[in-house]
Amino acid sequence: MPGSSFGKIFKITTWGESHGKGLGVVIDGCPPLIPLDEDTVQKMLDRRKPGSSSASTNRKEPDRGIIMSGVFEGMTTGTPIMIMINNKDAKSSAYYTLADIYRPGHGDFSYDKKYGIRDHRGGGRASGRETAARVAAGAVANEILKKAGVSVISYTLELGGIRAEKFDTGSIPETILQNPFLCPDMDAAAQMQARVEEVKKAGDSIGGIVEVKVTGVPAGLGEPVFDKLDADLAKALMGIGAVKGVEVGTGFEAARTTGSQNNDPITPTGFATNNSGGILAGISNGDDIVVRAAVKPIPSISIEQNTIDKSSTPTKLSVQGRHDVAAIPRVNVVCEAMVSLVLADHLLRQKAVQWTK
Amino acid sequence: MPGSSFGKIFKITTWGESHGKGLGVVIDGCPPLIPLDEDTVQKMLDRRKPGSSSASTNRKEPDRGIIMSGVFEGMTTGTPIMIMINNKDAKSSAYYTLADIYRPGHGDFSYDKKYGIRDHRGGGRASGRETAARVAAGAVANEILKKAGVSVISYTLELGGIRAEKFDTGSIPETILQNPFLCPDMDAAAQMQARVEEVKKAGDSIGGIVEVKVTGVPAGLGEPVFDKLDADLAKALMGIGAVKGVEVGTGFEAARTTGSQNNDPITPTGFATNNSGGILAGISNGDDIVVRAAVKPIPSISIEQNTIDKSSTPTKLSVQGRHDVAAIPRVNVVCEAMVSLVLADHLLRQKAVQWTK
Amino acid sequence: MPGSSFGKIFKITTWGESHGKGLGVVIDGCPPLIPLDEDTVQKMLDRRKPGSSSASTNRKEPDRGIIMSGVFEGMTTGTPIMIMINNKDAKSSAYYTLADIYRPGHGDFSYDKKYGIRDHRGGGRASGRETAARVAAGAVANEILKKAGVSVISYTLELGGIRAEKFDTGSIPETILQNPFLCPDMDAAAQMQARVEEVKKAGDSIGGIVEVKVTGVPAGLGEPVFDKLDADLAKALMGIGAVKGVEVGTGFEAARTTGSQNNDPITPTGFATNNSGGILAGISNGDDIVVRAAVKPIPSISIEQNTIDKSSTPTKLSVQGRHDVAAIPRVNVVCEAMVSLVLADHLLRQKAVQWTK
Amino acid sequence: MPGSSFGKIFKITTWGESHGKGLGVVIDGCPPLIPLDEDTVQKMLDRRKPGSSSASTNRKEPDRGIIMSGVFEGMTTGTPIMIMINNKDAKSSAYYTLADIYRPGHGDFSYDKKYGIRDHRGGGRASGRETAARVAAGAVANEILKKAGVSVISYTLELGGIRAEKFDTGSIPETILQNPFLCPDMDAAAQMQARVEEVKKAGDSIGGIVEVKVTGVPAGLGEPVFDKLDADLAKALMGIGAVKGVEVGTGFEAARTTGSQNNDPITPTGFATNNSGGILAGISNGDDIVVRAAVKPIPSISIEQNTIDKSSTPTKLSVQGRHDVAAIPRVNVVCEAMVSLVLADHLLRQKAVQWTK
């Protein structure tokens, strides 16, 4: 059964490969009468553009999102919105040398085992480039969230082992734009810069942690027992290629606390603490939603690695070409988009539940 | 949109509340001709039974799983299998005092906000008791996995901050049965015992980490791009009430390594290391699958907490009655069941992909 | 992929066989706060009871619908409602002689080809008895429809070639209760009686046509382009075992008219005619919805037929035991239930569309 | 909940409006390693092209299907196949005069009630042009069916009340190409020609009946109890805008026969007759599948009709512009495509069932 669709009511289906003709997304289930234009989509797409940070590849892809359907005279009509991005600057020749070699840490080996065939150009469907379609859809989801008073922000909590320790949560939106790593702690950002340079020089790569915070979420979103809001968020984030861990609220730290420490006392004006990350029994409780995604190091490195080719012959591989040193900060907006998609979907799902209210 | 179904081909739908007439599961999509009887189901159900560890409640619930349909002369027929568990020892009167009070850390508040009504007896649908239905379904999934040569095991990696550090992976199945915490490290288990006694005395509770390992998985399971195998595992585990974090392979540690450290070199006889946890680009690579779930402390504690009642009046709450000190080790088999459900489903999903092979 | 679920938001999953322990339905997605008790369910179940017409079998099955979950203090809670019917008067021994023989017109042959195993007792999962679960769910759907001012009625338009030609649409609800065939034309009903006696004597069976009419439907239900309201109604009705044709509005007659005859002129107070059957481009237009289902003759007849057994040996078969002469009028309430399920589902689906209105 | 997707394993999602930038389809779940190129798609698209029969519009739309993804070096890769058709010859100005008027028999009124906004240019999403995307997908489905030895053919059984009565079923493929109505009875075709001229002159339109026959279907396709093969076929065909009735095998005629006439006797070499249309209890029995769709007259006619505008003011409407006199024969390939989509999907669905065989 295919897996290129996400969401139940605000439902997206993506298509396309890294070095084919293009890629895109069909959004089915966007409510009508929401103002939408290509600028709104482009602003979000630009945030995952390569080349905006020293950790990023030099590939210059314009990534123009074209709205092909579902919008009429500046408004959504309720019918499917298709947003397409044509591929232009795709040097696939660079990848042909890799046609028969399985790159460690990539999906080359597992895709071949699954399908018996693989579009090897630039990672094909498994390329990080596929996430551009999700970001375009996330931009539309955001318009719904905005209308509902919900806002989503993402930032770098950790990169290459350096953690943002001290920051004012109120000024995150401004601070993260003042350093190339979207880090809310300027001191940490400076150390990240040094770490990135060092790693780049070594031909290696690094991972990190992205935090996404959602404010203004109404209580009541999420469906027992399998489609819990945190279950859907976990699936959304773990479905990003580079992500290997997801946590909500205190997350793995909760495993080391006691109930009296971890429970959030309830007061007439809200929860006294937010260890739960805004979700209780899988349903939003009205507090901020806080989730984190652990991002592994980019697997494409120029350091030589042992691997095999299609005929199982051992070989050495040093990946050249244009690659990011870290998925962060480009992946941040992808995490944000996935969270937005989940929330827009559950916001609409709750409408049917509220039928009798 | 409702959320009580899980899986696409091996698809389960659960029903029932903690203190209603009973609970159960409909399994739709189980292949025909698989030997199945109630003993097989019961053995797995017994593993989540209360009372088997000092960390567990004293409630004695027989939890007899009755196969109501879908099995004929000892074999599955391909039609829906309904397994039902009647509720018997449910002292709901004990819960009536809690009818109007929101217990911190529980779903009482968020359920009320969602539905405007709530079966408050024993947590109703949000009760951990609901997971019995998942375990019954997991027992059936296991029969499929067994036939395919796949086996799943769960154990306690951490409890109350004490981690199983030294253990022989080969002898896990035997070791975990020699201590009440299903811990593969007997020394750690002894410390856990002390920690549990201390916490119980304090009227508090603790969390921990469950690890699930799957061996014998064929390469090729998982669907790009949203229904990645790890994305579905993350959803499956995060959908368990007490779970607040999920990681695959090196997980959050991967965020602190470099690509040259984290990439698994490939050799003609397999992967040299297994940092990926058996999943690359969302597709199984043939190696063992390793996932971990962070389990928060049981929120029901006798230590007094601040909360409010339905009319928003502040009140104090000390939860009495029979409660576990930790969800571990009872939750272990639930984690195992959820992992089994995901794998059985993806095993069957891959059949359609392999149509042309 | 399994097929025992129906609906997207008001979603049902049925289970059970004709002569197993019982059968039932899980309703997931019923909004909370709707008054519901077993009497409401039972009233609808009683309408498909055998023995209420001369065309029906003599099997006396109490068919008590038991609500196992999802209702608390007389109200739906929003969580899954499981309704179960235990099997009691099931003379499966009568069916054991048929264990190896494929009955013409039944699913025996095709089920064996599909699954390689078959619960042959009374038709197993393919038995008409399975529809009791749908009717129970339909009773719940009706409570939603009632709240929305929508009402659904079914009646016999044709039986054994005799058509209800002259009847007052206003008095259908009363008239159909005055004859055993639920026919709105008493003269036709008298002829049906004679036809049924004649056929019964011959050991044969007959078919007919059921019409379902829905009043009070708001305009706007149905989703372009595949989940059109009429497409979902067609699937719902064709999914009843005995149904071989479905039509909406003028249906097959529309194929023989011209556009100027078939188009419904629009006036400020509504449509001047209702040839469309209340659905335009797959979306309800506010007029009455009118659908018809063609029901084939019951395949179990005592007249001797040629068939084969499991080993492909030719044999003669004369089906004895208790069987209806016609699926009508027992199937009428099943058609009605299926239509109710579709409408309740689309009523809730439209909530998400109306988000911005 | 959105309705632009169809199928479970071979799953399509369409997008686009009649006079927007274009339209297309994402096919998710096509097995890998199937040879596919644009010529194969184009051949099927050409069969629904306007201008090929005297009953068709003169709009000359090139309708070039472009494969944007999912095919690599001439083979499907298992990842989503997006096929796009750009809109070129779209005289939307002609439609602007209709912006505020509800055309009888069209979806204008019901779409406005549903969404509160409508892309009125050429019918927008409700246009028959949307079916081009289904046909493109049907071409891909056909490649799967071909590989499985299944073939699908469609033809005109009735047009404007004239029925193909006498024809040799063996020579249908050749005969239907010898007349512009795709009718297997040349005498009937001649009468159809006269009928079409007469209707065109009157500024009116006509309906008809399309029959689709599938040969080579393996027994065992279709899922009890809701996703019966005939239930899915009924939904597929009724989901075509112009279709108002669907029947399988003897269909509505079955309602007028007796069991002894309608049951198909079974012999060691197969069924003696095929009244069931190849489907028993919702599962294919290995015989030819025969379904029919009743197509209503094209609602756009130049004969003046009564209607209202958006402000509910009565007005007269005579639809000018380029319109077909009948949806037949252009709709035939659409019916065929929908049947192919259902069969390809169920063929793949059956793989999971056969897991243990």
mmCIF file with all atom_site columns, N, CA, C and O in Angstrom, chain A residues 15-37:
data_model
loop_
_atom_site.group_PDB
_atom_site.id
_atom_site.type_symbol
_atom_site.label_atom_id
_atom_site.label_alt_id
_atom_site.label_comp_id
_atom_site.label_asym_id
_atom_site.label_entity_id
_atom_site.label_seq_id
_atom_site.pdbx_PDB_ins_code
_atom_site.Cartn_x
_atom_site.Cartn_y
_atom_site.Cartn_z
_atom_site.occupancy
_atom_site.B_iso_or_equiv
_atom_site.pdbx_formal_charge
_atom_site.auth_seq_id
_atom_site.auth_comp_id
_atom_site.auth_asym_id
_atom_site.auth_atom_id
_atom_site.pdbx_PDB_model_num
ATOM 1  N N  . TRP A 1 15 ? 4.465   13.945 -4.925  1.00 0.00 ? 15 TRP A N  1
ATOM 2  C CA . TRP A 1 15 ? 5.015   13.188 -6.057  1.00 0.00 ? 15 TRP A CA 1
ATOM 3  C C  . TRP A 1 15 ? 6.325   13.838 -6.467  1.00 0.00 ? 15 TRP A C  1
ATOM 4  O O  . TRP A 1 15 ? 6.589   14.989 -6.158  1.00 0.00 ? 15 TRP A O  1
ATOM 5  N N  . GLY A 1 16 ? 7.167   13.088 -7.173  1.00 0.00 ? 16 GLY A N  1
ATOM 6  C CA . GLY A 1 16 ? 8.353   13.673 -7.769  1.00 0.00 ? 16 GLY A CA 1
ATOM 7  C C  . GLY A 1 16 ? 9.667   13.195 -7.198  1.00 0.00 ? 16 GLY A C  1
ATOM 8  O O  . GLY A 1 16 ? 9.742   12.767 -6.054  1.00 0.00 ? 16 GLY A O  1
ATOM 9  N N  . GLU A 1 17 ? 10.684  13.293 -8.046  1.00 0.00 ? 17 GLU A N  1
ATOM 10 C CA . GLU A 1 17 ? 12.023  12.873 -7.666  1.00 0.00 ? 17 GLU A CA 1
ATOM 11 C C  . GLU A 1 17 ? 12.987  14.049 -7.733  1.00 0.00 ? 17 GLU A C  1
ATOM 12 O O  . GLU A 1 17 ? 12.685  15.069 -8.341  1.00 0.00 ? 17 GLU A O  1
ATOM 13 N N  . SER A 1 18 ? 14.146  13.849 -7.165  1.00 0.00 ? 18 SER A N  1
ATOM 14 C CA . SER A 1 18 ? 15.157  14.900 -7.077  1.00 0.00 ? 18 SER A CA 1
ATOM 15 C C  . SER A 1 18 ? 15.587  15.428 -8.444  1.00 0.00 ? 18 SER A C  1
ATOM 16 O O  . SER A 1 18 ? 15.718  16.629 -8.638  1.00 0.00 ? 18 SER A O  1
ATOM 17 N N  . HIS A 1 19 ? 15.812  14.524 -9.389  1.00 0.00 ? 19 HIS A N  1
ATOM 18 C CA . HIS A 1 19 ? 16.361  14.956 -10.665 1.00 0.00 ? 19 HIS A CA 1
ATOM 19 C C  . HIS A 1 19 ? 15.465  14.616 -11.847 1.00 0.00 ? 19 HIS A C  1
ATOM 20 O O  . HIS A 1 19 ? 15.918  14.521 -12.983 1.00 0.00 ? 19 HIS A O  1
ATOM 21 N N  . GLY A 1 20 ? 14.166  14.413 -11.595 1.00 0.00 ? 20 GLY A N  1
ATOM 22 C CA . GLY A 1 20 ? 13.214  14.220 -12.686 1.00 0.00 ? 20 GLY A CA 1
ATOM 23 C C  . GLY A 1 20 ? 12.719  15.570 -13.188 1.00 0.00 ? 20 GLY A C  1
ATOM 24 O O  . GLY A 1 20 ? 13.383  16.584 -13.015 1.00 0.00 ? 20 GLY A O  1
ATOM 25 N N  . LYS A 1 21 ? 11.534  15.599 -13.785 1.00 0.00 ? 21 LYS A N  1
ATOM 26 C CA . LYS A 1 21 ? 11.030  16.852 -14.350 1.00 0.00 ? 21 LYS A CA 1
ATOM 27 C C  . LYS A 1 21 ? 10.603  17.842 -13.272 1.00 0.00 ? 21 LYS A C  1
ATOM 28 O O  . LYS A 1 21 ? 10.596  19.047 -13.497 1.00 0.00 ? 21 LYS A O  1
ATOM 29 N N  . GLY A 1 22 ? 10.215  17.337 -12.126 1.00 0.00 ? 22 GLY A N  1
ATOM 30 C CA . GLY A 1 22 ? 9.767   18.234 -11.077 1.00 0.00 ? 22 GLY A CA 1
ATOM 31 C C  . GLY A 1 22 ? 9.176   17.455 -9.932  1.00 0.00 ? 22 GLY A C  1
ATOM 32 O O  . GLY A 1 22 ? 9.280   16.223 -9.885  1.00 0.00 ? 22 GLY A O  1
ATOM 33 N N  . LEU A 1 23 ? 8.578   18.184 -9.025  1.00 0.00 ? 23 LEU A N  1
ATOM 34 C CA . LEU A 1 23 ? 7.929   17.529 -7.901  1.00 0.00 ? 23 LEU A CA 1
ATOM 35 C C  . LEU A 1 23 ? 6.782   18.419 -7.434  1.00 0.00 ? 23 LEU A C  1
ATOM 36 O O  . LEU A 1 23 ? 6.686   19.581 -7.844  1.00 0.00 ? 23 LEU A O  1
ATOM 37 N N  . GLY A 1 24 ? 5.918   17.872 -6.613  1.00 0.00 ? 24 GLY A N  1
ATOM 38 C CA . GLY A 1 24 ? 4.789   18.680 -6.190  1.00 0.00 ? 24 GLY A CA 1
ATOM 39 C C  . GLY A 1 24 ? 3.909   17.989 -5.190  1.00 0.00 ? 24 GLY A C  1
ATOM 40 O O  . GLY A 1 24 ? 4.233   16.903 -4.682  1.00 0.00 ? 24 GLY A O  1
ATOM 41 N N  . VAL A 1 25 ? 2.786   18.650 -4.903  1.00 0.00 ? 25 VAL A N  1
ATOM 42 C CA . VAL A 1 25 ? 1.869   18.157 -3.886  1.00 0.00 ? 25 VAL A CA 1
ATOM 43 C C  . VAL A 1 25 ? 0.431   18.477 -4.280  1.00 0.00 ? 25 VAL A C  1
ATOM 44 O O  . VAL A 1 25 ? 0.158   19.547 -4.821  1.00 0.00 ? 25 VAL A O  1
ATOM 45 N N  . VAL A 1 26 ? -0.455  17.521 -4.059  1.00 0.00 ? 26 VAL A N  1
ATOM 46 C CA . VAL A 1 26 ? -1.886  17.780 -4.189  1.00 0.00 ? 26 VAL A CA 1
ATOM 47 C C  . VAL A 1 26 ? -2.451  17.898 -2.772  1.00 0.00 ? 26 VAL A C  1
ATOM 48 O O  . VAL A 1 26 ? -2.286  16.986 -1.964  1.00 0.00 ? 26 VAL A O  1
ATOM 49 N N  . ILE A 1 27 ? -3.073  19.028 -2.485  1.00 0.00 ? 27 ILE A N  1
ATOM 50 C CA . ILE A 1 27 ? -3.735  19.209 -1.186  1.00 0.00 ? 27 ILE A CA 1
ATOM 51 C C  . ILE A 1 27 ? -5.230  19.036 -1.411  1.00 0.00 ? 27 ILE A C  1
ATOM 52 O O  . ILE A 1 27 ? -5.858  19.835 -2.098  1.00 0.00 ? 27 ILE A O  1
ATOM 53 N N  . ASP A 1 28 ? -5.787  17.977 -0.864  1.00 0.00 ? 28 ASP A N  1
ATOM 54 C CA . ASP A 1 28 ? -7.224  17.736 -1.013  1.00 0.00 ? 28 ASP A CA 1
ATOM 55 C C  . ASP A 1 28 ? -7.867  17.909 0.361   1.00 0.00 ? 28 ASP A C  1
ATOM 56 O O  . ASP A 1 28 ? -7.435  17.288 1.332   1.00 0.00 ? 28 ASP A O  1
ATOM 57 N N  . GLY A 1 29 ? -8.848  18.766 0.439   1.00 0.00 ? 29 GLY A N  1
ATOM 58 C CA . GLY A 1 29 ? -9.533  18.956 1.711   1.00 0.00 ? 29 GLY A CA 1
ATOM 59 C C  . GLY A 1 29 ? -9.263  20.306 2.353   1.00 0.00 ? 29 GLY A C  1
ATOM 60 O O  . GLY A 1 29 ? -9.635  20.540 3.502   1.00 0.00 ? 29 GLY A O  1
ATOM 61 N N  . CYS A 1 30 ? -8.618  21.201 1.609   1.00 0.00 ? 30 CYS A N  1
ATOM 62 C CA . CYS A 1 30 ? -8.456  22.562 2.149   1.00 0.00 ? 30 CYS A CA 1
ATOM 63 C C  . CYS A 1 30 ? -9.824  23.244 2.087   1.00 0.00 ? 30 CYS A C  1
ATOM 64 O O  . CYS A 1 30 ? -10.463 23.248 1.038   1.00 0.00 ? 30 CYS A O  1
ATOM 65 N N  . PRO A 1 31 ? -10.294 23.806 3.187   1.00 0.00 ? 31 PRO A N  1
ATOM 66 C CA . PRO A 1 31 ? -11.594 24.486 3.154   1.00 0.00 ? 31 PRO A CA 1
ATOM 67 C C  . PRO A 1 31 ? -11.615 25.615 2.123   1.00 0.00 ? 31 PRO A C  1
ATOM 68 O O  . PRO A 1 31 ? -10.560 26.163 1.794   1.00 0.00 ? 31 PRO A O  1
ATOM 69 N N  . PRO A 1 32 ? -12.796 25.942 1.633   1.00 0.00 ? 32 PRO A N  1
ATOM 70 C CA . PRO A 1 32 ? -12.901 27.028 0.652   1.00 0.00 ? 32 PRO A CA 1
ATOM 71 C C  . PRO A 1 32 ? -12.775 28.392 1.317   1.00 0.00 ? 32 PRO A C  1
ATOM 72 O O  . PRO A 1 32 ? -12.772 28.503 2.538   1.00 0.00 ? 32 PRO A O  1
ATOM 73 N N  . LEU A 1 33 ? -12.628 29.415 0.465   1.00 0.00 ? 33 LEU A N  1
ATOM 74 C CA . LEU A 1 33 ? -12.695 30.821 0.894   1.00 0.00 ? 33 LEU A CA 1
ATOM 75 C C  . LEU A 1 33 ? -11.527 31.271 1.761   1.00 0.00 ? 33 LEU A C  1
ATOM 76 O O  . LEU A 1 33 ? -11.642 32.233 2.526   1.00 0.00 ? 33 LEU A O  1
ATOM 77 N N  . ILE A 1 34 ? -10.393 30.584 1.624   1.00 0.00 ? 34 ILE A N  1
ATOM 78 C CA . ILE A 1 34 ? -9.175  31.044 2.305   1.00 0.00 ? 34 ILE A CA 1
ATOM 79 C C  . ILE A 1 34 ? -8.306  31.766 1.279   1.00 0.00 ? 34 ILE A C  1
ATOM 80 O O  . ILE A 1 34 ? -7.985  31.196 0.239   1.00 0.00 ? 34 ILE A O  1
ATOM 81 N N  . PRO A 1 35 ? -7.941  33.022 1.547   1.00 0.00 ? 35 PRO A N  1
ATOM 82 C CA . PRO A 1 35 ? -7.087  33.762 0.604   1.00 0.00 ? 35 PRO A CA 1
ATOM 83 C C  . PRO A 1 35 ? -5.755  33.034 0.431   1.00 0.00 ? 35 PRO A C  1
ATOM 84 O O  . PRO A 1 35 ? -5.147  32.623 1.421   1.00 0.00 ? 35 PRO A O  1
ATOM 85 N N  . LEU A 1 36 ? -5.333  32.837 -0.806  1.00 0.00 ? 36 LEU A N  1
ATOM 86 C CA . LEU A 1 36 ? -4.065  32.130 -1.051  1.00 0.00 ? 36 LEU A CA 1
ATOM 87 C C  . LEU A 1 36 ? -3.443  32.596 -2.362  1.00 0.00 ? 36 LEU A C  1
ATOM 88 O O  . LEU A 1 36 ? -4.118  32.712 -3.374  1.00 0.00 ? 36 LEU A O  1
ATOM 89 N N  . ASP A 1 37 ? -2.134  32.887 -2.326  1.00 0.00 ? 37 ASP A N  1
ATOM 90 C CA . ASP A 1 37 ? -1.419  33.178 -3.575  1.00 0.00 ? 37 ASP A CA 1
ATOM 91 C C  . ASP A 1 37 ? -0.032  32.554 -3.531  1.00 0.00 ? 37 ASP A C  1
ATOM 92 O O  . ASP A 1 37 ? 0.377   32.002 -2.515  1.00 0.00 ? 37 ASP A O  1
#
